[in-house]
Amino acid sequence: RITVLGEVPRAGVQYVFEEKWTLFQAIANAGNPTDFANLKRVKFVREEDGQIKTTYLDLTRPELISSEFMFLQPHDMIYIE
């Protein structure tokens, strides 16, 4: 289960049964960003070792593809400002 919120047409929880699901697949599944979306400041929330970690991602940067945030984990949350 992951959550995509903010400037997307179909915000909400997504139940994913694929072994690997990418950040971009989740955003596309939510209907892609609206014209008002700020793709340079996307809040990404992940629980690691019992702690909530928040990171801001720039979806326009090519190095995102090789980052630890590319493949989602259960309970990840993406908020597109």
JSON list of C-alpha atoms in Angstrom, two decimals:
[
{"chain": "A", "resi": 1, "resn": "ARG", "atom": "CA", "xyz": [0.00, 0.00, 0.00]},
{"chain": "A", "resi": 2, "resn": "ILE", "atom": "CA", "xyz": [1.31, 3.43, -0.97]},
{"chain": "A", "resi": 3, "resn": "THR", "atom": "CA", "xyz": [-0.30, 6.85, -0.96]},
{"chain": "A", "resi": 4, "resn": "VAL", "atom": "CA", "xyz": [-0.11, 9.61, -3.57]},
{"chain": "A", "resi": 5, "resn": "LEU", "atom": "CA", "xyz": [-1.57, 12.99, -2.57]},
{"chain": "A", "resi": 6, "resn": "GLY", "atom": "CA", "xyz": [-1.61, 16.56, -3.81]},
{"chain": "A", "resi": 7, "resn": "GLU", "atom": "CA", "xyz": [-1.79, 17.81, -7.37]},
{"chain": "A", "resi": 8, "resn": "VAL", "atom": "CA", "xyz": [-2.94, 14.60, -9.07]},
{"chain": "A", "resi": 9, "resn": "PRO", "atom": "CA", "xyz": [-6.45, 13.81, -10.34]},
{"chain": "A", "resi": 10, "resn": "ARG", "atom": "CA", "xyz": [-6.83, 10.52, -8.43]},
{"chain": "A", "resi": 11, "resn": "ALA", "atom": "CA", "xyz": [-5.15, 11.14, -5.08]},
{"chain": "A", "resi": 12, "resn": "GLY", "atom": "CA", "xyz": [-5.36, 8.43, -2.48]},
{"chain": "A", "resi": 13, "resn": "VAL", "atom": "CA", "xyz": [-4.17, 5.00, -1.46]},
{"chain": "A", "resi": 14, "resn": "GLN", "atom": "CA", "xyz": [-2.95, 2.54, -4.08]},
{"chain": "A", "resi": 15, "resn": "TYR", "atom": "CA", "xyz": [-2.76, -1.16, -3.38]},
{"chain": "A", "resi": 16, "resn": "VAL", "atom": "CA", "xyz": [0.15, -2.59, -5.33]},
{"chain": "A", "resi": 17, "resn": "PHE", "atom": "CA", "xyz": [0.67, -6.29, -5.86]},
{"chain": "A", "resi": 18, "resn": "GLU", "atom": "CA", "xyz": [3.78, -5.97, -8.04]},
{"chain": "A", "resi": 19, "resn": "GLU", "atom": "CA", "xyz": [7.12, -6.91, -6.53]},
{"chain": "A", "resi": 20, "resn": "LYS", "atom": "CA", "xyz": [8.69, -3.68, -7.77]},
{"chain": "A", "resi": 21, "resn": "TRP", "atom": "CA", "xyz": [6.74, -0.45, -8.18]},
{"chain": "A", "resi": 22, "resn": "THR", "atom": "CA", "xyz": [8.44, 2.81, -9.07]},
{"chain": "A", "resi": 23, "resn": "LEU", "atom": "CA", "xyz": [7.79, 6.36, -7.98]},
{"chain": "A", "resi": 24, "resn": "PHE", "atom": "CA", "xyz": [6.80, 7.25, -11.54]},
{"chain": "A", "resi": 25, "resn": "GLN", "atom": "CA", "xyz": [4.41, 4.31, -11.85]},
{"chain": "A", "resi": 26, "resn": "ALA", "atom": "CA", "xyz": [2.64, 5.41, -8.68]},
{"chain": "A", "resi": 27, "resn": "ILE", "atom": "CA", "xyz": [2.32, 9.00, -9.92]},
{"chain": "A", "resi": 28, "resn": "ALA", "atom": "CA", "xyz": [1.08, 7.84, -13.33]},
{"chain": "A", "resi": 29, "resn": "ASN", "atom": "CA", "xyz": [-1.44, 5.55, -11.63]},
{"chain": "A", "resi": 30, "resn": "ALA", "atom": "CA", "xyz": [-2.77, 8.60, -9.76]},
{"chain": "A", "resi": 31, "resn": "GLY", "atom": "CA", "xyz": [-3.48, 10.30, -13.09]},
{"chain": "A", "resi": 32, "resn": "ASN", "atom": "CA", "xyz": [-0.20, 12.20, -13.58]},
{"chain": "A", "resi": 33, "resn": "PRO", "atom": "CA", "xyz": [0.54, 15.63, -12.08]},
{"chain": "A", "resi": 34, "resn": "THR", "atom": "CA", "xyz": [-1.82, 18.49, -12.82]},
{"chain": "A", "resi": 35, "resn": "ASP", "atom": "CA", "xyz": [-0.69, 21.71, -14.49]},
{"chain": "A", "resi": 36, "resn": "PHE", "atom": "CA", "xyz": [-0.33, 23.26, -11.04]},
{"chain": "A", "resi": 37, "resn": "ALA", "atom": "CA", "xyz": [2.05, 20.60, -9.67]},
{"chain": "A", "resi": 38, "resn": "ASN", "atom": "CA", "xyz": [5.49, 21.61, -8.45]},
{"chain": "A", "resi": 39, "resn": "LEU", "atom": "CA", "xyz": [7.65, 18.74, -9.70]},
{"chain": "A", "resi": 40, "resn": "LYS", "atom": "CA", "xyz": [10.77, 20.29, -8.20]},
{"chain": "A", "resi": 41, "resn": "ARG", "atom": "CA", "xyz": [9.48, 19.91, -4.64]},
{"chain": "A", "resi": 42, "resn": "VAL", "atom": "CA", "xyz": [7.74, 16.58, -4.07]},
{"chain": "A", "resi": 43, "resn": "LYS", "atom": "CA", "xyz": [7.52, 15.42, -0.46]},
{"chain": "A", "resi": 44, "resn": "PHE", "atom": "CA", "xyz": [8.41, 11.78, 0.01]},
{"chain": "A", "resi": 45, "resn": "VAL", "atom": "CA", "xyz": [7.70, 10.12, 3.37]},
{"chain": "A", "resi": 46, "resn": "ARG", "atom": "CA", "xyz": [9.07, 6.70, 4.29]},
{"chain": "A", "resi": 47, "resn": "GLU", "atom": "CA", "xyz": [9.20, 4.75, 7.54]},
{"chain": "A", "resi": 48, "resn": "GLU", "atom": "CA", "xyz": [12.64, 3.32, 8.29]},
{"chain": "A", "resi": 49, "resn": "ASP", "atom": "CA", "xyz": [13.56, 1.51, 11.49]},
{"chain": "A", "resi": 50, "resn": "GLY", "atom": "CA", "xyz": [10.41, 2.75, 13.21]},
{"chain": "A", "resi": 51, "resn": "GLN", "atom": "CA", "xyz": [11.09, 6.40, 12.35]},
{"chain": "A", "resi": 52, "resn": "ILE", "atom": "CA", "xyz": [9.31, 8.58, 9.81]},
{"chain": "A", "resi": 53, "resn": "LYS", "atom": "CA", "xyz": [11.75, 10.18, 7.35]},
{"chain": "A", "resi": 54, "resn": "THR", "atom": "CA", "xyz": [10.72, 13.03, 5.07]},
{"chain": "A", "resi": 55, "resn": "THR", "atom": "CA", "xyz": [12.66, 13.98, 1.96]},
{"chain": "A", "resi": 56, "resn": "TYR", "atom": "CA", "xyz": [11.96, 16.47, -0.79]},
{"chain": "A", "resi": 57, "resn": "LEU", "atom": "CA", "xyz": [12.56, 15.21, -4.33]},
{"chain": "A", "resi": 58, "resn": "ASP", "atom": "CA", "xyz": [13.05, 17.06, -7.59]},
{"chain": "A", "resi": 59, "resn": "LEU", "atom": "CA", "xyz": [11.34, 14.88, -10.21]},
{"chain": "A", "resi": 60, "resn": "THR", "atom": "CA", "xyz": [13.03, 16.82, -13.00]},
{"chain": "A", "resi": 61, "resn": "ARG", "atom": "CA", "xyz": [16.54, 15.64, -12.02]},
{"chain": "A", "resi": 62, "resn": "PRO", "atom": "CA", "xyz": [17.86, 12.62, -13.97]},
{"chain": "A", "resi": 63, "resn": "GLU", "atom": "CA", "xyz": [19.80, 11.21, -10.99]},
{"chain": "A", "resi": 64, "resn": "LEU", "atom": "CA", "xyz": [16.49, 10.42, -9.28]},
{"chain": "A", "resi": 65, "resn": "ILE", "atom": "CA", "xyz": [16.32, 7.23, -11.35]},
{"chain": "A", "resi": 66, "resn": "SER", "atom": "CA", "xyz": [19.30, 5.75, -9.50]},
{"chain": "A", "resi": 67, "resn": "SER", "atom": "CA", "xyz": [18.26, 7.00, -6.04]},
{"chain": "A", "resi": 68, "resn": "GLU", "atom": "CA", "xyz": [16.95, 4.97, -3.12]},
{"chain": "A", "resi": 69, "resn": "PHE", "atom": "CA", "xyz": [13.53, 6.55, -3.66]},
{"chain": "A", "resi": 70, "resn": "MET", "atom": "CA", "xyz": [12.94, 5.20, -7.16]},
{"chain": "A", "resi": 71, "resn": "PHE", "atom": "CA", "xyz": [11.52, 1.87, -6.01]},
{"chain": "A", "resi": 72, "resn": "LEU", "atom": "CA", "xyz": [8.73, 2.19, -3.48]},
{"chain": "A", "resi": 73, "resn": "GLN", "atom": "CA", "xyz": [8.32, 0.30, -0.25]},
{"chain": "A", "resi": 74, "resn": "PRO", "atom": "CA", "xyz": [5.11, -0.51, 1.61]},
{"chain": "A", "resi": 75, "resn": "HIS", "atom": "CA", "xyz": [3.49, 2.54, 3.25]},
{"chain": "A", "resi": 76, "resn": "ASP", "atom": "CA", "xyz": [5.50, 5.13, 1.29]},
{"chain": "A", "resi": 77, "resn": "MET", "atom": "CA", "xyz": [3.70, 8.45, 0.82]},
{"chain": "A", "resi": 78, "resn": "ILE", "atom": "CA", "xyz": [4.19, 10.90, -2.03]},
{"chain": "A", "resi": 79, "resn": "TYR", "atom": "CA", "xyz": [2.82, 14.44, -1.82]},
{"chain": "A", "resi": 80, "resn": "ILE", "atom": "CA", "xyz": [3.02, 16.60, -4.94]},
{"chain": "A", "resi": 81, "resn": "GLU", "atom": "CA", "xyz": [2.77, 20.27, -3.99]}
]
